């Protein structure tokens, strides 16, 4: 069987092939022109890769060898055509298809502001040191941060993540490592913490400001941080300080809540992709219910401030949403959405988010405490919530294109 008769979907390792590389200034018609030229020699296409960077194109085509006696003519014709297009050509003989990728495939997303050459070199070197091979690099975004994605094979995801995350803080970048595969595109539920994640504020502090007890609330919070109180104890202690506050303050607090930059973009894009989105909070339904309506969220659950005769009683009603409660709610939302936990994403910043982050298929620490960053699958330390989209493989161009179509 001649090379031209071999199925390009299953090229034996000993079948001669040619790698045709074209590079130069990009312009319309280059790709079509190359394959029109190759078509005259009855070759089959085995693989194609094309990249354009700042107007410069690199086009690689792996094709089967032409019929006997025609290779020299093919080479001359391709070089002549490339010259006529003010391009350069290189043709390399070889055997078979690309070598198989190694077992263990991961996607490494690197975020930098800026992304320095030093950091990029360190990440690439560390991938090599772990036994991994970089198969492809692709830019996801150029602002508000630079985000690039490395497709890596030859090393399992967990040891690769451990190695890269260790270097990230020193290099001043964020690195997220997830297993490659269909599951990444299948994640269909995202659940977020609210205070200091979806919003920039701590809701209890907004209420305390109206009650004139910010300092006392801060003291209780500090005691909880020192481990002197657990979350439920600190919640009851802080809410008790709000006793007697007029219920009209709820509307004032709602108006004071500031969304985190990129929050609307994140939610709008996720909804366009078919994701379901929810929030869980140790804060209060008086705020989360409003956020659910304003942002079009699918799920929302939080603690509820008790109000009697138009005033806050200083108590909360119903089941307390604490660290374990957030993980429990993630599971409940997933069940209601019909989504396996392995296809969920959780985002949070505090220790009370850890169980939820660990339970999700992808747990993202957003501007989080060190203990949370170390435990999460991925960390984002930039103040833009929509950077989480890059961890899901969504590019900035895709986000902007969808926004334009929506306007039109």
JSON list of N, CA and C in Angstrom, two decimals, residues 353-385:
[
{"chain": "A", "resi": 353, "resn": "UNK", "atom": "N", "xyz": [-14.71, 27.79, 54.28]},
{"chain": "A", "resi": 353, "resn": "UNK", "atom": "CA", "xyz": [-15.03, 27.33, 52.92]},
{"chain": "A", "resi": 353, "resn": "UNK", "atom": "C", "xyz": [-14.28, 26.05, 52.57]},
{"chain": "A", "resi": 354, "resn": "UNK", "atom": "N", "xyz": [-13.36, 25.61, 53.44]},
{"chain": "A", "resi": 354, "resn": "UNK", "atom": "CA", "xyz": [-12.46, 24.52, 53.08]},
{"chain": "A", "resi": 354, "resn": "UNK", "atom": "C", "xyz": [-13.19, 23.22, 52.77]},
{"chain": "A", "resi": 355, "resn": "UNK", "atom": "N", "xyz": [-14.18, 22.85, 53.58]},
{"chain": "A", "resi": 355, "resn": "UNK", "atom": "CA", "xyz": [-14.89, 21.60, 53.32]},
{"chain": "A", "resi": 355, "resn": "UNK", "atom": "C", "xyz": [-15.59, 21.64, 51.96]},
{"chain": "A", "resi": 356, "resn": "UNK", "atom": "N", "xyz": [-16.16, 22.79, 51.63]},
{"chain": "A", "resi": 356, "resn": "UNK", "atom": "CA", "xyz": [-16.83, 22.96, 50.34]},
{"chain": "A", "resi": 356, "resn": "UNK", "atom": "C", "xyz": [-15.82, 22.88, 49.20]},
{"chain": "A", "resi": 357, "resn": "UNK", "atom": "N", "xyz": [-14.68, 23.53, 49.35]},
{"chain": "A", "resi": 357, "resn": "UNK", "atom": "CA", "xyz": [-13.66, 23.51, 48.30]},
{"chain": "A", "resi": 357, "resn": "UNK", "atom": "C", "xyz": [-13.14, 22.10, 48.07]},
{"chain": "A", "resi": 358, "resn": "UNK", "atom": "N", "xyz": [-12.95, 21.36, 49.16]},
{"chain": "A", "resi": 358, "resn": "UNK", "atom": "CA", "xyz": [-12.44, 20.00, 49.04]},
{"chain": "A", "resi": 358, "resn": "UNK", "atom": "C", "xyz": [-13.47, 19.03, 48.47]},
{"chain": "A", "resi": 359, "resn": "UNK", "atom": "N", "xyz": [-14.75, 19.31, 48.70]},
{"chain": "A", "resi": 359, "resn": "UNK", "atom": "CA", "xyz": [-15.80, 18.42, 48.21]},
{"chain": "A", "resi": 359, "resn": "UNK", "atom": "C", "xyz": [-16.05, 18.60, 46.72]},
{"chain": "A", "resi": 360, "resn": "UNK", "atom": "N", "xyz": [-15.77, 19.79, 46.19]},
{"chain": "A", "resi": 360, "resn": "UNK", "atom": "CA", "xyz": [-16.05, 20.09, 44.78]},
{"chain": "A", "resi": 360, "resn": "UNK", "atom": "C", "xyz": [-15.03, 19.42, 43.86]},
{"chain": "A", "resi": 361, "resn": "UNK", "atom": "N", "xyz": [-15.44, 19.27, 42.61]},
{"chain": "A", "resi": 361, "resn": "UNK", "atom": "CA", "xyz": [-14.51, 18.75, 41.61]},
{"chain": "A", "resi": 361, "resn": "UNK", "atom": "C", "xyz": [-13.33, 19.68, 41.41]},
{"chain": "A", "resi": 362, "resn": "UNK", "atom": "N", "xyz": [-13.58, 20.99, 41.51]},
{"chain": "A", "resi": 362, "resn": "UNK", "atom": "CA", "xyz": [-12.52, 22.00, 41.43]},
{"chain": "A", "resi": 362, "resn": "UNK", "atom": "C", "xyz": [-12.79, 23.04, 42.50]},
{"chain": "A", "resi": 363, "resn": "UNK", "atom": "N", "xyz": [-11.90, 23.13, 43.48]},
{"chain": "A", "resi": 363, "resn": "UNK", "atom": "CA", "xyz": [-12.01, 24.12, 44.54]},
{"chain": "A", "resi": 363, "resn": "UNK", "atom": "C", "xyz": [-11.04, 25.25, 44.30]},
{"chain": "A", "resi": 364, "resn": "UNK", "atom": "N", "xyz": [-11.56, 26.48, 44.23]},
{"chain": "A", "resi": 364, "resn": "UNK", "atom": "CA", "xyz": [-10.75, 27.66, 43.91]},
{"chain": "A", "resi": 364, "resn": "UNK", "atom": "C", "xyz": [-10.68, 28.58, 45.12]},
{"chain": "A", "resi": 365, "resn": "UNK", "atom": "N", "xyz": [-9.47, 28.84, 45.61]},
{"chain": "A", "resi": 365, "resn": "UNK", "atom": "CA", "xyz": [-9.26, 29.80, 46.69]},
{"chain": "A", "resi": 365, "resn": "UNK", "atom": "C", "xyz": [-9.12, 31.18, 46.07]},
{"chain": "A", "resi": 366, "resn": "UNK", "atom": "N", "xyz": [-10.02, 32.09, 46.41]},
{"chain": "A", "resi": 366, "resn": "UNK", "atom": "CA", "xyz": [-10.02, 33.42, 45.80]},
{"chain": "A", "resi": 366, "resn": "UNK", "atom": "C", "xyz": [-9.53, 34.45, 46.81]},
{"chain": "A", "resi": 367, "resn": "UNK", "atom": "N", "xyz": [-8.34, 35.02, 46.56]},
{"chain": "A", "resi": 367, "resn": "UNK", "atom": "CA", "xyz": [-7.73, 35.98, 47.47]},
{"chain": "A", "resi": 367, "resn": "UNK", "atom": "C", "xyz": [-7.84, 35.48, 48.92]},
{"chain": "A", "resi": 368, "resn": "UNK", "atom": "N", "xyz": [-7.43, 34.25, 49.11]},
{"chain": "A", "resi": 368, "resn": "UNK", "atom": "CA", "xyz": [-7.71, 33.53, 50.34]},
{"chain": "A", "resi": 368, "resn": "UNK", "atom": "C", "xyz": [-6.54, 33.59, 51.33]},
{"chain": "A", "resi": 369, "resn": "UNK", "atom": "N", "xyz": [-6.87, 33.14, 52.54]},
{"chain": "A", "resi": 369, "resn": "UNK", "atom": "CA", "xyz": [-5.84, 32.99, 53.57]},
{"chain": "A", "resi": 369, "resn": "UNK", "atom": "C", "xyz": [-4.88, 31.88, 53.14]},
{"chain": "A", "resi": 370, "resn": "UNK", "atom": "N", "xyz": [-3.61, 31.95, 53.59]},
{"chain": "A", "resi": 370, "resn": "UNK", "atom": "CA", "xyz": [-2.61, 30.95, 53.17]},
{"chain": "A", "resi": 370, "resn": "UNK", "atom": "C", "xyz": [-3.06, 29.51, 53.37]},
{"chain": "A", "resi": 371, "resn": "UNK", "atom": "N", "xyz": [-3.70, 29.21, 54.50]},
{"chain": "A", "resi": 371, "resn": "UNK", "atom": "CA", "xyz": [-4.12, 27.84, 54.76]},
{"chain": "A", "resi": 371, "resn": "UNK", "atom": "C", "xyz": [-5.14, 27.37, 53.74]},
{"chain": "A", "resi": 372, "resn": "UNK", "atom": "N", "xyz": [-5.95, 28.30, 53.22]},
{"chain": "A", "resi": 372, "resn": "UNK", "atom": "CA", "xyz": [-6.95, 27.94, 52.22]},
{"chain": "A", "resi": 372, "resn": "UNK", "atom": "C", "xyz": [-6.28, 27.75, 50.86]},
{"chain": "A", "resi": 373, "resn": "UNK", "atom": "N", "xyz": [-5.35, 28.63, 50.53]},
{"chain": "A", "resi": 373, "resn": "UNK", "atom": "CA", "xyz": [-4.63, 28.51, 49.24]},
{"chain": "A", "resi": 373, "resn": "UNK", "atom": "C", "xyz": [-3.92, 27.17, 49.16]},
{"chain": "A", "resi": 374, "resn": "UNK", "atom": "N", "xyz": [-3.31, 26.77, 50.26]},
{"chain": "A", "resi": 374, "resn": "UNK", "atom": "CA", "xyz": [-2.53, 25.53, 50.26]},
{"chain": "A", "resi": 374, "resn": "UNK", "atom": "C", "xyz": [-3.41, 24.30, 50.10]},
{"chain": "A", "resi": 375, "resn": "UNK", "atom": "N", "xyz": [-4.65, 24.38, 50.57]},
{"chain": "A", "resi": 375, "resn": "UNK", "atom": "CA", "xyz": [-5.53, 23.22, 50.56]},
{"chain": "A", "resi": 375, "resn": "UNK", "atom": "C", "xyz": [-6.38, 23.12, 49.30]},
{"chain": "A", "resi": 376, "resn": "UNK", "atom": "N", "xyz": [-6.59, 24.23, 48.61]},
{"chain": "A", "resi": 376, "resn": "UNK", "atom": "CA", "xyz": [-7.48, 24.25, 47.45]},
{"chain": "A", "resi": 376, "resn": "UNK", "atom": "C", "xyz": [-6.80, 23.66, 46.21]},
{"chain": "A", "resi": 377, "resn": "UNK", "atom": "N", "xyz": [-7.62, 23.26, 45.23]},
{"chain": "A", "resi": 377, "resn": "UNK", "atom": "CA", "xyz": [-7.06, 22.74, 43.99]},
{"chain": "A", "resi": 377, "resn": "UNK", "atom": "C", "xyz": [-6.38, 23.84, 43.19]},
{"chain": "A", "resi": 378, "resn": "UNK", "atom": "N", "xyz": [-6.89, 25.07, 43.29]},
{"chain": "A", "resi": 378, "resn": "UNK", "atom": "CA", "xyz": [-6.36, 26.20, 42.53]},
{"chain": "A", "resi": 378, "resn": "UNK", "atom": "C", "xyz": [-6.53, 27.46, 43.35]},
{"chain": "A", "resi": 379, "resn": "UNK", "atom": "N", "xyz": [-5.69, 28.45, 43.06]},
{"chain": "A", "resi": 379, "resn": "UNK", "atom": "CA", "xyz": [-5.78, 29.73, 43.78]},
{"chain": "A", "resi": 379, "resn": "UNK", "atom": "C", "xyz": [-5.70, 30.89, 42.80]},
{"chain": "A", "resi": 380, "resn": "UNK", "atom": "N", "xyz": [-6.50, 31.91, 43.08]},
{"chain": "A", "resi": 380, "resn": "UNK", "atom": "CA", "xyz": [-6.47, 33.15, 42.31]},
{"chain": "A", "resi": 380, "resn": "UNK", "atom": "C", "xyz": [-6.23, 34.28, 43.30]},
{"chain": "A", "resi": 381, "resn": "UNK", "atom": "N", "xyz": [-5.17, 35.03, 43.10]},
{"chain": "A", "resi": 381, "resn": "UNK", "atom": "CA", "xyz": [-4.82, 36.11, 44.02]},
{"chain": "A", "resi": 381, "resn": "UNK", "atom": "C", "xyz": [-4.90, 37.48, 43.38]},
{"chain": "A", "resi": 382, "resn": "UNK", "atom": "N", "xyz": [-5.72, 37.59, 42.36]},
{"chain": "A", "resi": 382, "resn": "UNK", "atom": "CA", "xyz": [-5.98, 38.88, 41.71]},
{"chain": "A", "resi": 382, "resn": "UNK", "atom": "C", "xyz": [-7.40, 39.30, 42.04]},
{"chain": "A", "resi": 383, "resn": "UNK", "atom": "N", "xyz": [-7.66, 40.61, 42.15]},
{"chain": "A", "resi": 383, "resn": "UNK", "atom": "CA", "xyz": [-8.98, 41.07, 42.62]},
{"chain": "A", "resi": 383, "resn": "UNK", "atom": "C", "xyz": [-10.06, 41.07, 41.56]},
{"chain": "A", "resi": 384, "resn": "UNK", "atom": "N", "xyz": [-10.01, 40.13, 40.63]},
{"chain": "A", "resi": 384, "resn": "UNK", "atom": "CA", "xyz": [-11.01, 40.07, 39.56]},
{"chain": "A", "resi": 384, "resn": "UNK", "atom": "C", "xyz": [-11.63, 38.68, 39.56]},
{"chain": "A", "resi": 385, "resn": "UNK", "atom": "N", "xyz": [-12.90, 38.60, 39.91]},
{"chain": "A", "resi": 385, "resn": "UNK", "atom": "CA", "xyz": [-13.54, 37.29, 40.07]},
{"chain": "A", "resi": 385, "resn": "UNK", "atom": "C", "xyz": [-13.68, 36.56, 38.74]}
]
